[in-house]
Amino acid sequence: MKQRLTLTITPKISLRAKNFAHRRGLSLSALVEQLLLEATASFPEDKASARTTPSFSARWAGRAVLTEKKDPRSLRLKSKYGLESTGQ
């Protein structure tokens, strides 16, 4: 099933692309699809290996540091979640 895609390009390039597609007996959509297939042929198909940047959690893993707050609420929360001793 095909999916619609909206592209924004300059009128000059639009006209050149339409003429180029027409000379080859293609619709503009078919031309764009063919060019995108060629441009992405070397990329892996599965989403996990296609990710180029690490996820948010991977980028921030191990970077958060708890501050040493000694107020009663912070001490209760730290005790509740076993983050450290009760600060005594």
Short mmCIF file of N, CA and C in Angstrom, two decimals:
data_model
loop_
_atom_site.label_atom_id
_atom_site.label_comp_id
_atom_site.label_asym_id
_atom_site.label_seq_id
_atom_site.Cartn_x
_atom_site.Cartn_y
_atom_site.Cartn_z
N MET A 1 0.84 -1.18 0.00
CA MET A 1 0.00 0.00 0.00
C MET A 1 0.88 1.24 0.00
N LYS A 2 0.57 2.16 -0.84
CA LYS A 2 1.34 3.40 -0.96
C LYS A 2 0.95 4.37 0.14
N GLN A 3 1.87 5.26 0.46
CA GLN A 3 1.63 6.29 1.48
C GLN A 3 1.95 7.64 0.87
N ARG A 4 1.11 8.62 1.17
CA ARG A 4 1.35 9.98 0.66
C ARG A 4 2.51 10.63 1.41
N LEU A 5 3.25 11.46 0.68
CA LEU A 5 4.38 12.18 1.24
C LEU A 5 4.39 13.58 0.63
N THR A 6 4.50 14.58 1.47
CA THR A 6 4.54 15.95 0.98
C THR A 6 5.98 16.45 1.01
N LEU A 7 6.45 16.94 -0.11
CA LEU A 7 7.80 17.49 -0.22
C LEU A 7 7.69 18.97 -0.54
N THR A 8 8.60 19.74 -0.03
CA THR A 8 8.66 21.16 -0.34
C THR A 8 9.97 21.43 -1.08
N ILE A 9 9.83 21.84 -2.34
CA ILE A 9 11.00 22.14 -3.17
C ILE A 9 10.73 23.42 -3.95
N THR A 10 11.78 23.98 -4.49
CA THR A 10 11.62 25.22 -5.25
C THR A 10 10.89 24.93 -6.56
N PRO A 11 10.19 25.92 -7.09
CA PRO A 11 9.47 25.71 -8.36
C PRO A 11 10.40 25.29 -9.51
N LYS A 12 11.59 25.84 -9.54
CA LYS A 12 12.54 25.50 -10.61
C LYS A 12 12.90 24.02 -10.57
N ILE A 13 13.18 23.51 -9.39
CA ILE A 13 13.53 22.09 -9.26
C ILE A 13 12.31 21.22 -9.55
N SER A 14 11.14 21.67 -9.14
CA SER A 14 9.91 20.93 -9.41
C SER A 14 9.71 20.76 -10.91
N LEU A 15 9.86 21.83 -11.66
CA LEU A 15 9.69 21.79 -13.11
C LEU A 15 10.72 20.88 -13.75
N ARG A 16 11.98 21.01 -13.32
CA ARG A 16 13.05 20.15 -13.87
C ARG A 16 12.77 18.69 -13.57
N ALA A 17 12.30 18.39 -12.36
CA ALA A 17 12.02 17.00 -11.98
C ALA A 17 10.86 16.44 -12.79
N LYS A 18 9.81 17.23 -12.99
CA LYS A 18 8.67 16.78 -13.79
C LYS A 18 9.09 16.50 -15.24
N ASN A 19 9.90 17.39 -15.81
CA ASN A 19 10.40 17.17 -17.18
C ASN A 19 11.28 15.93 -17.25
N PHE A 20 12.14 15.77 -16.28
CA PHE A 20 13.03 14.61 -16.23
C PHE A 20 12.22 13.32 -16.17
N ALA A 21 11.22 13.28 -15.29
CA ALA A 21 10.37 12.09 -15.14
C ALA A 21 9.59 11.83 -16.43
N HIS A 22 9.05 12.88 -17.03
CA HIS A 22 8.26 12.74 -18.26
C HIS A 22 9.10 12.15 -19.39
N ARG A 23 10.33 12.64 -19.54
CA ARG A 23 11.22 12.13 -20.59
C ARG A 23 11.52 10.65 -20.41
N ARG A 24 11.43 10.15 -19.19
CA ARG A 24 11.70 8.74 -18.92
C ARG A 24 10.42 7.91 -18.81
N GLY A 25 9.29 8.55 -19.06
CA GLY A 25 8.02 7.84 -19.03
C GLY A 25 7.58 7.47 -17.62
N LEU A 26 7.97 8.28 -16.64
CA LEU A 26 7.64 8.02 -15.24
C LEU A 26 6.80 9.16 -14.69
N SER A 27 6.03 8.84 -13.68
CA SER A 27 5.38 9.91 -12.93
C SER A 27 6.42 10.50 -11.99
N LEU A 28 6.15 11.68 -11.49
CA LEU A 28 7.07 12.29 -10.53
C LEU A 28 7.17 11.44 -9.28
N SER A 29 6.05 10.87 -8.84
CA SER A 29 6.06 9.99 -7.66
C SER A 29 6.95 8.77 -7.88
N ALA A 30 6.83 8.18 -9.07
CA ALA A 30 7.65 6.99 -9.38
C ALA A 30 9.13 7.35 -9.41
N LEU A 31 9.44 8.52 -9.96
CA LEU A 31 10.83 8.97 -10.01
C LEU A 31 11.39 9.17 -8.60
N VAL A 32 10.64 9.86 -7.75
CA VAL A 32 11.09 10.10 -6.38
C VAL A 32 11.25 8.77 -5.64
N GLU A 33 10.30 7.87 -5.81
CA GLU A 33 10.40 6.57 -5.15
C GLU A 33 11.64 5.81 -5.61
N GLN A 34 11.91 5.82 -6.92
CA GLN A 34 13.09 5.14 -7.46
C GLN A 34 14.37 5.75 -6.90
N LEU A 35 14.45 7.07 -6.87
CA LEU A 35 15.64 7.73 -6.35
C LEU A 35 15.85 7.45 -4.86
N LEU A 36 14.76 7.43 -4.10
CA LEU A 36 14.87 7.13 -2.67
C LEU A 36 15.29 5.69 -2.43
N LEU A 37 14.78 4.77 -3.25
CA LEU A 37 15.20 3.37 -3.14
C LEU A 37 16.70 3.23 -3.39
N GLU A 38 17.19 3.89 -4.43
CA GLU A 38 18.61 3.85 -4.75
C GLU A 38 19.45 4.49 -3.64
N ALA A 39 18.98 5.61 -3.12
CA ALA A 39 19.74 6.33 -2.09
C ALA A 39 19.81 5.56 -0.78
N THR A 40 18.78 4.77 -0.48
CA THR A 40 18.74 4.06 0.80
C THR A 40 19.09 2.58 0.68
N ALA A 41 19.52 2.14 -0.48
CA ALA A 41 19.79 0.72 -0.71
C ALA A 41 20.86 0.16 0.22
N SER A 42 21.80 0.97 0.63
CA SER A 42 22.89 0.47 1.47
C SER A 42 22.56 0.47 2.96
N PHE A 43 21.39 1.00 3.33
CA PHE A 43 21.00 1.02 4.74
C PHE A 43 20.32 -0.27 5.12
N PRO A 44 20.56 -0.76 6.35
CA PRO A 44 19.88 -1.98 6.79
C PRO A 44 18.38 -1.75 6.94
N GLU A 45 17.62 -2.82 6.78
CA GLU A 45 16.16 -2.73 6.82
C GLU A 45 15.60 -2.64 8.22
N ASP A 46 16.19 -3.38 9.18
CA ASP A 46 15.58 -3.40 10.51
C ASP A 46 15.85 -2.11 11.26
N LYS A 47 14.88 -1.71 12.07
CA LYS A 47 14.94 -0.42 12.76
C LYS A 47 16.05 -0.36 13.81
N ALA A 48 16.31 -1.47 14.48
CA ALA A 48 17.31 -1.45 15.56
C ALA A 48 18.70 -1.14 15.03
N SER A 49 19.08 -1.74 13.92
CA SER A 49 20.42 -1.50 13.40
C SER A 49 20.48 -0.24 12.55
N ALA A 50 19.34 0.30 12.14
CA ALA A 50 19.33 1.52 11.34
C ALA A 50 19.48 2.76 12.20
N ARG A 51 19.33 2.64 13.52
CA ARG A 51 19.44 3.81 14.39
C ARG A 51 20.88 4.35 14.33
N THR A 52 21.01 5.61 14.03
CA THR A 52 22.34 6.19 13.89
C THR A 52 22.79 6.89 15.17
N THR A 53 21.85 7.31 16.00
CA THR A 53 22.22 7.95 17.25
C THR A 53 21.73 7.09 18.41
N PRO A 54 22.47 7.05 19.49
CA PRO A 54 22.00 6.26 20.64
C PRO A 54 20.72 6.84 21.23
N SER A 55 19.96 5.99 21.87
CA SER A 55 18.72 6.44 22.48
C SER A 55 19.02 7.41 23.62
N PHE A 56 17.98 8.11 24.07
CA PHE A 56 18.12 9.05 25.16
C PHE A 56 18.68 8.35 26.40
N SER A 57 18.10 7.19 26.74
CA SER A 57 18.56 6.50 27.95
C SER A 57 20.01 6.02 27.81
N ALA A 58 20.40 5.61 26.60
CA ALA A 58 21.79 5.19 26.40
C ALA A 58 22.76 6.36 26.54
N ARG A 59 22.34 7.54 26.06
CA ARG A 59 23.22 8.71 26.17
C ARG A 59 23.40 9.17 27.61
N TRP A 60 22.38 8.99 28.45
CA TRP A 60 22.42 9.51 29.81
C TRP A 60 22.67 8.45 30.87
N ALA A 61 22.82 7.21 30.47
CA ALA A 61 23.02 6.13 31.44
C ALA A 61 24.27 6.40 32.30
N GLY A 62 24.09 6.35 33.61
CA GLY A 62 25.21 6.53 34.53
C GLY A 62 25.66 7.96 34.75
N ARG A 63 24.97 8.91 34.21
CA ARG A 63 25.41 10.31 34.34
C ARG A 63 24.68 11.08 35.43
N ALA A 64 23.56 10.56 35.89
CA ALA A 64 22.82 11.24 36.94
C ALA A 64 23.49 10.98 38.29
N VAL A 65 23.64 12.02 39.07
CA VAL A 65 24.29 11.90 40.38
C VAL A 65 23.33 12.48 41.43
N LEU A 66 23.10 11.70 42.47
CA LEU A 66 22.24 12.18 43.55
C LEU A 66 22.99 13.20 44.39
N THR A 67 22.31 14.25 44.74
CA THR A 67 22.93 15.25 45.61
C THR A 67 22.78 14.81 47.05
N GLU A 68 23.60 15.33 47.89
CA GLU A 68 23.58 15.00 49.33
C GLU A 68 22.63 15.93 50.06
N LYS A 69 21.37 15.65 49.98
CA LYS A 69 20.38 16.45 50.71
C LYS A 69 20.10 15.77 52.04
N LYS A 70 20.03 16.55 53.08
CA LYS A 70 19.81 16.00 54.43
C LYS A 70 18.46 16.38 55.00
N ASP A 71 17.56 16.95 54.17
CA ASP A 71 16.25 17.31 54.70
C ASP A 71 15.45 16.03 54.96
N PRO A 72 14.48 16.08 55.85
CA PRO A 72 13.72 14.88 56.23
C PRO A 72 13.06 14.16 55.06
N ARG A 73 12.51 14.89 54.11
CA ARG A 73 11.85 14.26 52.97
C ARG A 73 12.84 13.47 52.13
N SER A 74 13.99 14.06 51.82
CA SER A 74 15.00 13.38 51.03
C SER A 74 15.51 12.14 51.75
N LEU A 75 15.72 12.25 53.06
CA LEU A 75 16.20 11.11 53.82
C LEU A 75 15.19 9.97 53.80
N ARG A 76 13.89 10.29 53.94
CA ARG A 76 12.84 9.25 53.88
C ARG A 76 12.82 8.57 52.51
N LEU A 77 12.90 9.37 51.45
CA LEU A 77 12.87 8.80 50.11
C LEU A 77 14.09 7.91 49.84
N LYS A 78 15.26 8.37 50.26
CA LYS A 78 16.47 7.56 50.08
C LYS A 78 16.37 6.26 50.85
N SER A 79 15.83 6.33 52.06
CA SER A 79 15.65 5.13 52.86
C SER A 79 14.63 4.20 52.21
N LYS A 80 13.52 4.76 51.76
CA LYS A 80 12.44 3.97 51.14
C LYS A 80 12.93 3.21 49.92
N TYR A 81 13.73 3.87 49.09
CA TYR A 81 14.18 3.25 47.85
C TYR A 81 15.57 2.64 47.95
N GLY A 82 16.12 2.58 49.15
CA GLY A 82 17.41 1.92 49.36
C GLY A 82 18.56 2.57 48.61
N LEU A 83 18.54 3.86 48.51
CA LEU A 83 19.58 4.55 47.76
C LEU A 83 20.84 4.77 48.55
N GLU A 84 20.70 4.86 49.87
CA GLU A 84 21.87 4.98 50.74
C GLU A 84 21.38 4.86 52.19
N SER A 85 22.29 4.88 53.07
CA SER A 85 21.87 4.83 54.47
C SER A 85 21.05 6.07 54.83
N THR A 86 20.40 6.08 55.97
CA THR A 86 19.51 7.17 56.34
C THR A 86 20.25 8.45 56.71
N GLY A 87 21.54 8.51 56.54
CA GLY A 87 22.28 9.74 56.74
C GLY A 87 22.63 10.03 58.19
N GLN A 88 22.66 9.02 59.01
CA GLN A 88 22.96 9.23 60.43
C GLN A 88 24.44 9.21 60.69
#
